[in-house]
Structures are given as C-alpha cells and as structure tokens.
mmCIF file of C-alpha atoms in Angstrom:
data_model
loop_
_atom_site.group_PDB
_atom_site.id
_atom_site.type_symbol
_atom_site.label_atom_id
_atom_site.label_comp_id
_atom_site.label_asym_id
_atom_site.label_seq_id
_atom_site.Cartn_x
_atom_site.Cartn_y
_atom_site.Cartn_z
ATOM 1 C CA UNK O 1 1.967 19.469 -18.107
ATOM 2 C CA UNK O 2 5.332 20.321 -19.130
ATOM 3 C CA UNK O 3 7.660 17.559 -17.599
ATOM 4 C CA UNK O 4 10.585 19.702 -17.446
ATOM 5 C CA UNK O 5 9.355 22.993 -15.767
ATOM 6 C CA UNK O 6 7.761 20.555 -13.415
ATOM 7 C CA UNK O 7 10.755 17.912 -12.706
ATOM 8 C CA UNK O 8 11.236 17.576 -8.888
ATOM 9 C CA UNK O 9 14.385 17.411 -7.126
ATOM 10 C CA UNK O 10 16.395 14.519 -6.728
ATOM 11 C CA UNK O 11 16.266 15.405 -2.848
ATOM 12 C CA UNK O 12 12.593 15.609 -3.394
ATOM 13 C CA UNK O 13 11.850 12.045 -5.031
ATOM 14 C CA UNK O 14 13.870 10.293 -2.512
ATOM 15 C CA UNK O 15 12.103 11.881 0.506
ATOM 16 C CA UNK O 16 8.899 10.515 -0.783
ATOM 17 C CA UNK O 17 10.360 7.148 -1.277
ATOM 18 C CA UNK O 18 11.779 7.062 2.315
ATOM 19 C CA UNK O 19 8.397 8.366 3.306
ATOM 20 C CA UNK O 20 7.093 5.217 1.293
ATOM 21 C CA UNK O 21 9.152 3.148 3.455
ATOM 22 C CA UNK O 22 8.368 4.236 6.300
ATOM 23 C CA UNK O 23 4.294 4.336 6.041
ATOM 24 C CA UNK O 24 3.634 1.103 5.619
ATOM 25 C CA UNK O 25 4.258 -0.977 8.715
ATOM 26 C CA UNK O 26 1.821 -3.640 8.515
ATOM 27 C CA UNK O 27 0.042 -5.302 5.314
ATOM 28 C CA UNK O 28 -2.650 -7.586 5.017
ATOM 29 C CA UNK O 29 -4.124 -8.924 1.756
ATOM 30 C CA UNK O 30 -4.921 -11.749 -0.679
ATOM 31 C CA UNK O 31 -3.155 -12.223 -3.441
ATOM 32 C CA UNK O 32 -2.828 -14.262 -6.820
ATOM 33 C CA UNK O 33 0.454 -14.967 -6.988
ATOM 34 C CA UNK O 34 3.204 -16.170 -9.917
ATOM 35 C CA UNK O 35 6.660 -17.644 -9.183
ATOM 36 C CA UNK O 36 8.942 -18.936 -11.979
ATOM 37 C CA UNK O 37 12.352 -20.144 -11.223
ATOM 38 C CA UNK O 38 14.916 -22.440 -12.984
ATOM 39 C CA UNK O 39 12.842 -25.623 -12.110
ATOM 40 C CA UNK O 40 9.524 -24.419 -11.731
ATOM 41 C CA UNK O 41 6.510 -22.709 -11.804
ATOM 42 C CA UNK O 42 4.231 -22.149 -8.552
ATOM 43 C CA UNK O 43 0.939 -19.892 -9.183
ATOM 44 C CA UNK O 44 -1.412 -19.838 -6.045
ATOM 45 C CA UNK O 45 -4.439 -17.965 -4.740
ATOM 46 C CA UNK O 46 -3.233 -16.438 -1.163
ATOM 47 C CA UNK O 47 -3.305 -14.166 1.784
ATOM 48 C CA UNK O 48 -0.101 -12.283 2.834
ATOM 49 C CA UNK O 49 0.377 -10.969 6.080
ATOM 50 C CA UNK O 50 3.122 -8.669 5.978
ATOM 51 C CA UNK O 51 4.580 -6.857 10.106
ATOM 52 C CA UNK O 52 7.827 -5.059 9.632
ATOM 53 C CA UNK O 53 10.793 -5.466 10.485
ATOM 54 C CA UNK O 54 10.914 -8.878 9.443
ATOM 55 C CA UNK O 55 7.599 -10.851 9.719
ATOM 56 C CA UNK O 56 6.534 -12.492 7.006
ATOM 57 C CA UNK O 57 3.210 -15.115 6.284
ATOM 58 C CA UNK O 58 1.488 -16.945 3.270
ATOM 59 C CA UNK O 59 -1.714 -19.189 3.612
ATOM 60 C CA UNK O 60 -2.103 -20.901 0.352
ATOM 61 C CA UNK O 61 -5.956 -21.260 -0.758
ATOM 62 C CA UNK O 62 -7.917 -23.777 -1.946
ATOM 63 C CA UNK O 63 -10.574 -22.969 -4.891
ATOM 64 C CA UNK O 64 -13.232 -22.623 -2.260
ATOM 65 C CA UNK O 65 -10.864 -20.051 -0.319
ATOM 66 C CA UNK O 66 -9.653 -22.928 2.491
ATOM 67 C CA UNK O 67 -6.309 -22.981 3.635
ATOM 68 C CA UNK O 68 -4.400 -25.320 2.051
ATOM 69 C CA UNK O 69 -0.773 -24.187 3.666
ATOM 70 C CA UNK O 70 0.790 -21.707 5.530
ATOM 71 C CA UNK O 71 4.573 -20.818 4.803
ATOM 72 C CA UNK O 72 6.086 -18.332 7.466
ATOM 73 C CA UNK O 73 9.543 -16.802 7.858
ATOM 74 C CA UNK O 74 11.850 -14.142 9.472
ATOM 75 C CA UNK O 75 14.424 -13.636 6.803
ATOM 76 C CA UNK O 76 16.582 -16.411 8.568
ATOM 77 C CA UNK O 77 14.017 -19.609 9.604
ATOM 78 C CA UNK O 78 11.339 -20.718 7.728
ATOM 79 C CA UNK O 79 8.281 -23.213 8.506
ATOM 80 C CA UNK O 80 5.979 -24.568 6.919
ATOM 81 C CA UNK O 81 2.187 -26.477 7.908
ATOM 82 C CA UNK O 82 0.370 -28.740 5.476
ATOM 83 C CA UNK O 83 -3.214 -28.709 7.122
ATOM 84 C CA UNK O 84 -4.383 -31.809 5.062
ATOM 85 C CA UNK O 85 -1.551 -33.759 5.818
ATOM 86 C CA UNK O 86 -1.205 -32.488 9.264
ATOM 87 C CA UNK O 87 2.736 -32.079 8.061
ATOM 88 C CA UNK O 88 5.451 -29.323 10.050
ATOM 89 C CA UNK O 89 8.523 -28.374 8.598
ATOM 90 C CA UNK O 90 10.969 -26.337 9.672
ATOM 91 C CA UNK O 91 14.708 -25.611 8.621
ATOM 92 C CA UNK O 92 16.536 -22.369 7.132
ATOM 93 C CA UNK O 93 15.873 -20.185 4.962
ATOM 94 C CA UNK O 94 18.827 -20.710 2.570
ATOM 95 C CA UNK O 95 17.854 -24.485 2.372
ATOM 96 C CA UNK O 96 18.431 -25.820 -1.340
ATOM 97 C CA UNK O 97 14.826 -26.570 -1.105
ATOM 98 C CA UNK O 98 13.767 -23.487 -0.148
ATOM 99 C CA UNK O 99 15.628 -20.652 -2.742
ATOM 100 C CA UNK O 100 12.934 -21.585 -4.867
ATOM 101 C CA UNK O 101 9.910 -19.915 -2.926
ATOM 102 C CA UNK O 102 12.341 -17.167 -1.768
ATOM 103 C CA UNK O 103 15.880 -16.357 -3.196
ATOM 104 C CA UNK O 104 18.819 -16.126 -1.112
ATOM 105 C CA UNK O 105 20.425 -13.577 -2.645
ATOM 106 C CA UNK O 106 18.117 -11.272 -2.114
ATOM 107 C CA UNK O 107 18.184 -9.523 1.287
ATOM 108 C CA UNK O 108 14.749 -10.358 2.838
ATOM 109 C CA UNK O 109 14.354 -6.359 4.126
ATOM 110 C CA UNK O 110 14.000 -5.694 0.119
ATOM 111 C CA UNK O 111 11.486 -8.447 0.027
ATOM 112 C CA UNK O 112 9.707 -7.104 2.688
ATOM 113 C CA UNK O 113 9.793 -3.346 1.386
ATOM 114 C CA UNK O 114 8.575 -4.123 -1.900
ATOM 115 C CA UNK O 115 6.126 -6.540 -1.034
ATOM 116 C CA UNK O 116 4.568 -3.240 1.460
ATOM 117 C CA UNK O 117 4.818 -1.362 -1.633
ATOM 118 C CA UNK O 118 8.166 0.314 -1.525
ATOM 119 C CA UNK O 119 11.056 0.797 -3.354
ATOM 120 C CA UNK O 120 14.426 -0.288 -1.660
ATOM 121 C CA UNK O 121 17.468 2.018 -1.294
ATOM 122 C CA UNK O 122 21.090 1.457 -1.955
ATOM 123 C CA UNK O 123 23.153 2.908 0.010
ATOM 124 C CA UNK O 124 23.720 5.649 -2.340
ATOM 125 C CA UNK O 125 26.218 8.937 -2.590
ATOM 126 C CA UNK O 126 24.039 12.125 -1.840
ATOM 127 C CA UNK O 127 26.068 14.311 -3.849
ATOM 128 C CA UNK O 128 26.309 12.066 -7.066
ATOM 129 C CA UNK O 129 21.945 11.696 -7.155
ATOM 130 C CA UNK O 130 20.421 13.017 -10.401
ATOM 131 C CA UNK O 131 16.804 13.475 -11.713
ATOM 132 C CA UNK O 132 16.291 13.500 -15.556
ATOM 133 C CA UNK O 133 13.646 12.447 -18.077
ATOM 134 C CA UNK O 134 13.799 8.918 -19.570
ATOM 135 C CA UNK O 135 10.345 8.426 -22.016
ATOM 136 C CA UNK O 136 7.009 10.125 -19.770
ATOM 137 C CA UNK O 137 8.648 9.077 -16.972
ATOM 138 C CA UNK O 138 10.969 10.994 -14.546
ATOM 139 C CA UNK O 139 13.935 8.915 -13.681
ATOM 140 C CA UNK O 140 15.773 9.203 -10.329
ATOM 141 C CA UNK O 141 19.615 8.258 -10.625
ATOM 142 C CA UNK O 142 21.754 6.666 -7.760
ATOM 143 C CA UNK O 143 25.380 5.335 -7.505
ATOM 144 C CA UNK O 144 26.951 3.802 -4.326
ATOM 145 C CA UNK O 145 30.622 2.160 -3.700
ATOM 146 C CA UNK O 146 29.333 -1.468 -5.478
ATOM 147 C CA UNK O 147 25.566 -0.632 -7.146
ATOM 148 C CA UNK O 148 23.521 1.851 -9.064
ATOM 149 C CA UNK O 149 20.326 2.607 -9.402
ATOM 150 C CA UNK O 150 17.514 4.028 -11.618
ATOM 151 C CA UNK O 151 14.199 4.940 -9.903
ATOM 152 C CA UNK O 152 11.351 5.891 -12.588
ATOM 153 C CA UNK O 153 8.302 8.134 -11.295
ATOM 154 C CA UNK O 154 4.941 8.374 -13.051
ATOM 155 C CA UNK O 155 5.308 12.065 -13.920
ATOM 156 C CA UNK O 156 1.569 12.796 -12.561
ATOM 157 C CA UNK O 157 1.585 10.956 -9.171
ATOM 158 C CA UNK O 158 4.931 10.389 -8.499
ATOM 159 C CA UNK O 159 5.560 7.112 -7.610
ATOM 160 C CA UNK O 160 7.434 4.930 -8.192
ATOM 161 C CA UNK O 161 6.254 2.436 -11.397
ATOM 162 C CA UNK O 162 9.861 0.791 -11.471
ATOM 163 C CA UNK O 163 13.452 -0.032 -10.629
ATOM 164 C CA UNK O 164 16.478 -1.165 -11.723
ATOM 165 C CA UNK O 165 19.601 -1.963 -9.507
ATOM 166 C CA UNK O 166 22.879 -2.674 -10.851
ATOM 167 C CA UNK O 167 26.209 -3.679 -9.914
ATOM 168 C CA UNK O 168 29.551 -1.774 -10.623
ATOM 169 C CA UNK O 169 29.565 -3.771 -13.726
ATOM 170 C CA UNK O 170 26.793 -2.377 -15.450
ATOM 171 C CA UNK O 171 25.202 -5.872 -14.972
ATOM 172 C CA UNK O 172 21.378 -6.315 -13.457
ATOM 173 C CA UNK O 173 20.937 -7.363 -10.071
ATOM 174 C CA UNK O 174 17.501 -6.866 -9.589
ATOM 175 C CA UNK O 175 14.241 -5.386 -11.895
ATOM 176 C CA UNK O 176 11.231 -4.050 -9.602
ATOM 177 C CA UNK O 177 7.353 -3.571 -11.236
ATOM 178 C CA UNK O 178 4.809 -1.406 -9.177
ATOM 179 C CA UNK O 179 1.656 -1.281 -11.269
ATOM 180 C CA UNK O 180 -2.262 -0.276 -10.791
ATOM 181 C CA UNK O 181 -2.272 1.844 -8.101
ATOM 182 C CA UNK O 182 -4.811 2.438 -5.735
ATOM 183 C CA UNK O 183 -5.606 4.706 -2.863
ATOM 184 C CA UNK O 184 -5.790 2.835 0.560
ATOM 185 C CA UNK O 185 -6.240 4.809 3.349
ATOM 186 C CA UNK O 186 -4.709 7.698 2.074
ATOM 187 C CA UNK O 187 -1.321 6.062 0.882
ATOM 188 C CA UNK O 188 -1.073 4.718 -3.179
ATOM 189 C CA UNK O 189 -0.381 1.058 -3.052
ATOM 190 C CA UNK O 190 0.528 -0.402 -6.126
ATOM 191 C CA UNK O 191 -1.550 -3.952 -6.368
ATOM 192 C CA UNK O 192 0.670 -5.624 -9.239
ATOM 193 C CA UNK O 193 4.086 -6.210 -8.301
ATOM 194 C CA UNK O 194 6.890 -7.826 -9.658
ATOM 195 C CA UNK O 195 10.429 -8.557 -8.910
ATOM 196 C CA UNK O 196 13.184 -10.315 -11.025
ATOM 197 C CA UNK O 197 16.428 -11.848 -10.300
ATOM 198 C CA UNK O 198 17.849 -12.041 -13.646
ATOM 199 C CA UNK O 199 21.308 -14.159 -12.466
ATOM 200 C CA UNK O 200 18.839 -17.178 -10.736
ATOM 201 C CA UNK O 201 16.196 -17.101 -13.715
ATOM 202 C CA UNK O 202 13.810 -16.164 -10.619
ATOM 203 C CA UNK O 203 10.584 -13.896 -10.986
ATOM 204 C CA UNK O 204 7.808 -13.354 -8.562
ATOM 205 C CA UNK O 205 4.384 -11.886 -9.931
ATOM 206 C CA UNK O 206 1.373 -10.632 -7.175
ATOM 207 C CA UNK O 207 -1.475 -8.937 -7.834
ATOM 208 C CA UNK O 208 -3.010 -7.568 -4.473
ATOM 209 C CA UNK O 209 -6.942 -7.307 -3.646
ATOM 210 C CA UNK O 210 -8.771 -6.399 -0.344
ATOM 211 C CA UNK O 211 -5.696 -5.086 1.180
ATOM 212 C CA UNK O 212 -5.564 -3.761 4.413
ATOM 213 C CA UNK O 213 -2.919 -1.462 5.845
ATOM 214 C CA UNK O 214 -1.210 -0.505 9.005
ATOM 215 C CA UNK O 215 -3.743 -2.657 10.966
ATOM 216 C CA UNK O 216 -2.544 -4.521 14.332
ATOM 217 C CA UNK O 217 -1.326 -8.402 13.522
ATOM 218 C CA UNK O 218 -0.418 -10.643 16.402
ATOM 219 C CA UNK O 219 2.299 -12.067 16.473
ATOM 220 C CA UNK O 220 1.303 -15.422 17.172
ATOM 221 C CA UNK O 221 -0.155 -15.492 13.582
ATOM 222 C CA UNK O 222 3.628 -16.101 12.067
ATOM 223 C CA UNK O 223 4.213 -19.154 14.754
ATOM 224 C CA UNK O 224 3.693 -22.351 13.244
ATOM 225 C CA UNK O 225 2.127 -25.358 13.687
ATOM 226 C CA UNK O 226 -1.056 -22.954 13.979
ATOM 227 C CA UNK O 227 -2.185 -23.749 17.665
ATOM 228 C CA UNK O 228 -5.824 -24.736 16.363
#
C-alpha cells in the first residue's frame, strides 16, 4: 500500500505504544538467552517471570530443563540461589559484580518494559513529535530537554521493530530490537529481543517461546531462598 497516503499520526503511533505499555502486566516464558559485556559472555536456556511494576525472576536451566539457578530482583536488591550448591546471595543491584547480568545505567522500568514487549518513552515534547518515512519503515521522532528518540513501525502492523535513544549530543544511549512477532492472546509480542548499551560494550539477546501473558504470579515466586 502506499506508505505515504497511509502514514499515521505521530499522536496516533504513540497511543499505541502507551497502549503497549500498558497491556502487558504480567509475563511468563522461557527463553534462550545471550549476554555479552566487556568481560564476558553468558548464554543460558531460561524461564522469565516478568509482574510489573518492578518484579523481576530468572531460573537458569539445565540441558534436561532442571533448575540450575534462580536470579531475582526489584530494580534496587538482587538475590541469587544456587540449588546444587545450596548457595544464597544477596546484595545490591549496582554491585561491581552484578552490572554484568544487569547494567546500572539503565533504569530497570526500561528493562522491565522491553522485556514485556514494549518500547520505553522519554519524556518527550508533544508539540516537537514527527512521523516520517525512513526505508519501509515509518519512523516516529521524539526530542525531550536531554534525549531524542527515533521509534520505527513495521508499516503493515505497526509496531514497533526498533529504537534508538540518544542524548543531546547526538551520541547513542541505548539501541532496542523487537523481532518475530506473534499473536498471544490478542496482543503482538515480539519473541526476539535485543537491547544494547553501546557506552558499557553491553548487549542482551532473548528469544521468547511458550509465553504466557497477563496470567496471575505470586509473589512469593520472586522471594529467595525458594522455601522448598
């Protein structure tokens, strides 16, 4: 179709982003996952459990699908149970030994948005948004006081494939990926996503199957040592 008779509204494309945000309250999933950071690289077999605002679990898998160890945070603690060792940790979140699982300097609500399958918003002037046309994609424009950013849309579906948020300087802050969506329940979940922190060398790779959405979660599953 022609992408310029049918270009939506800047108003338009952030409405359904907010309505992205807002949708997706719980997640629950397994996941192959990829970090990389300056020392390392960590690639694991998983399942996320995801209940906004700021709830957060990994169980790391064996081969045979057994939990190895569970990893669970609120943006500000962290713990962590190794169930062959019969180990607890616990400490903060911005522990040298911990940036390398999950980055600092990135706030942990954008973590939690785009790991629900969302795009996080700057805070952003209404009045200075723009839509245009960047490739087959259409390509959502915001500035704030201290960052920009670019939003692209897959022209068909609209939603969002990925992101880009600057600061003032023109420099990258962050790069979002949302790939190979699929419907669940209604709502298109991407199932590869990607984040990168250029600045700490960091990137984090998952690719989603059996995911569940919006379900209940207790909250006793993100207390740790696990009480059995």
């Amino acid at each position: 179709r022609d992408l310029i008779s049918s270009m939506p509204s800047h108003q338009k494309l952030v409405e359904l982003l907010e309505k992205r945000l807002d949708s997706v309250k719980t997640v629950v999933a397994k996941a192959h996952s990829k970090i990389t950071n300056t020392t390392e690289k960590i690639s694991s077999k998983q399942v996320i459990l995801l209940k906004k605002p700021s709830s957060l679990r990994f169980d790391g898998l064996s081969p045979f699908g057994h939990p190895v160890i569970s990893i669970t945070t609120d943006g500000k603690d962290i713990n962590i149970f190794h169930y062959s060792k019969n180990t607890f940790f616990s400490g903060k979140i911005d522990d040298k030994e911990m940036t390398g699982l999950i980055p600092t300097s990135m706030e942990f609500n954008y973590l939690m948005d785009i790991l629900a399958g969302g795009i996080p918003l700057i805070d952003f002037y209404k009045e200075q948004s723009t839509v245009d046309i960047k490739g087959a994609f259409y390509r959502l424009n915001l500035k704030g006081e201290n960052f920009k950013e670019e939003i692209y849309f897959d022209h068909k579906l609209l939603v969002p494939k990925k992101a880009t948020i600057f600061r003032a300087d023109e420099t990258i802050l962050m790069l979002i990926s949302f790939d190979a969506y699929e419907n669940i329940d209604g709502l298109m979940m991407p199932t590869s996503i990607s984040v990168e922190l250029p600045d700490e060398h960091y990137k984090m790779e998952i690719s989603y199957s059996k995911i569940q959405l919006n379900g209940d979660i207790a909250n006793r599953l993100f207390i740790l040592p696990p009480e059995n």
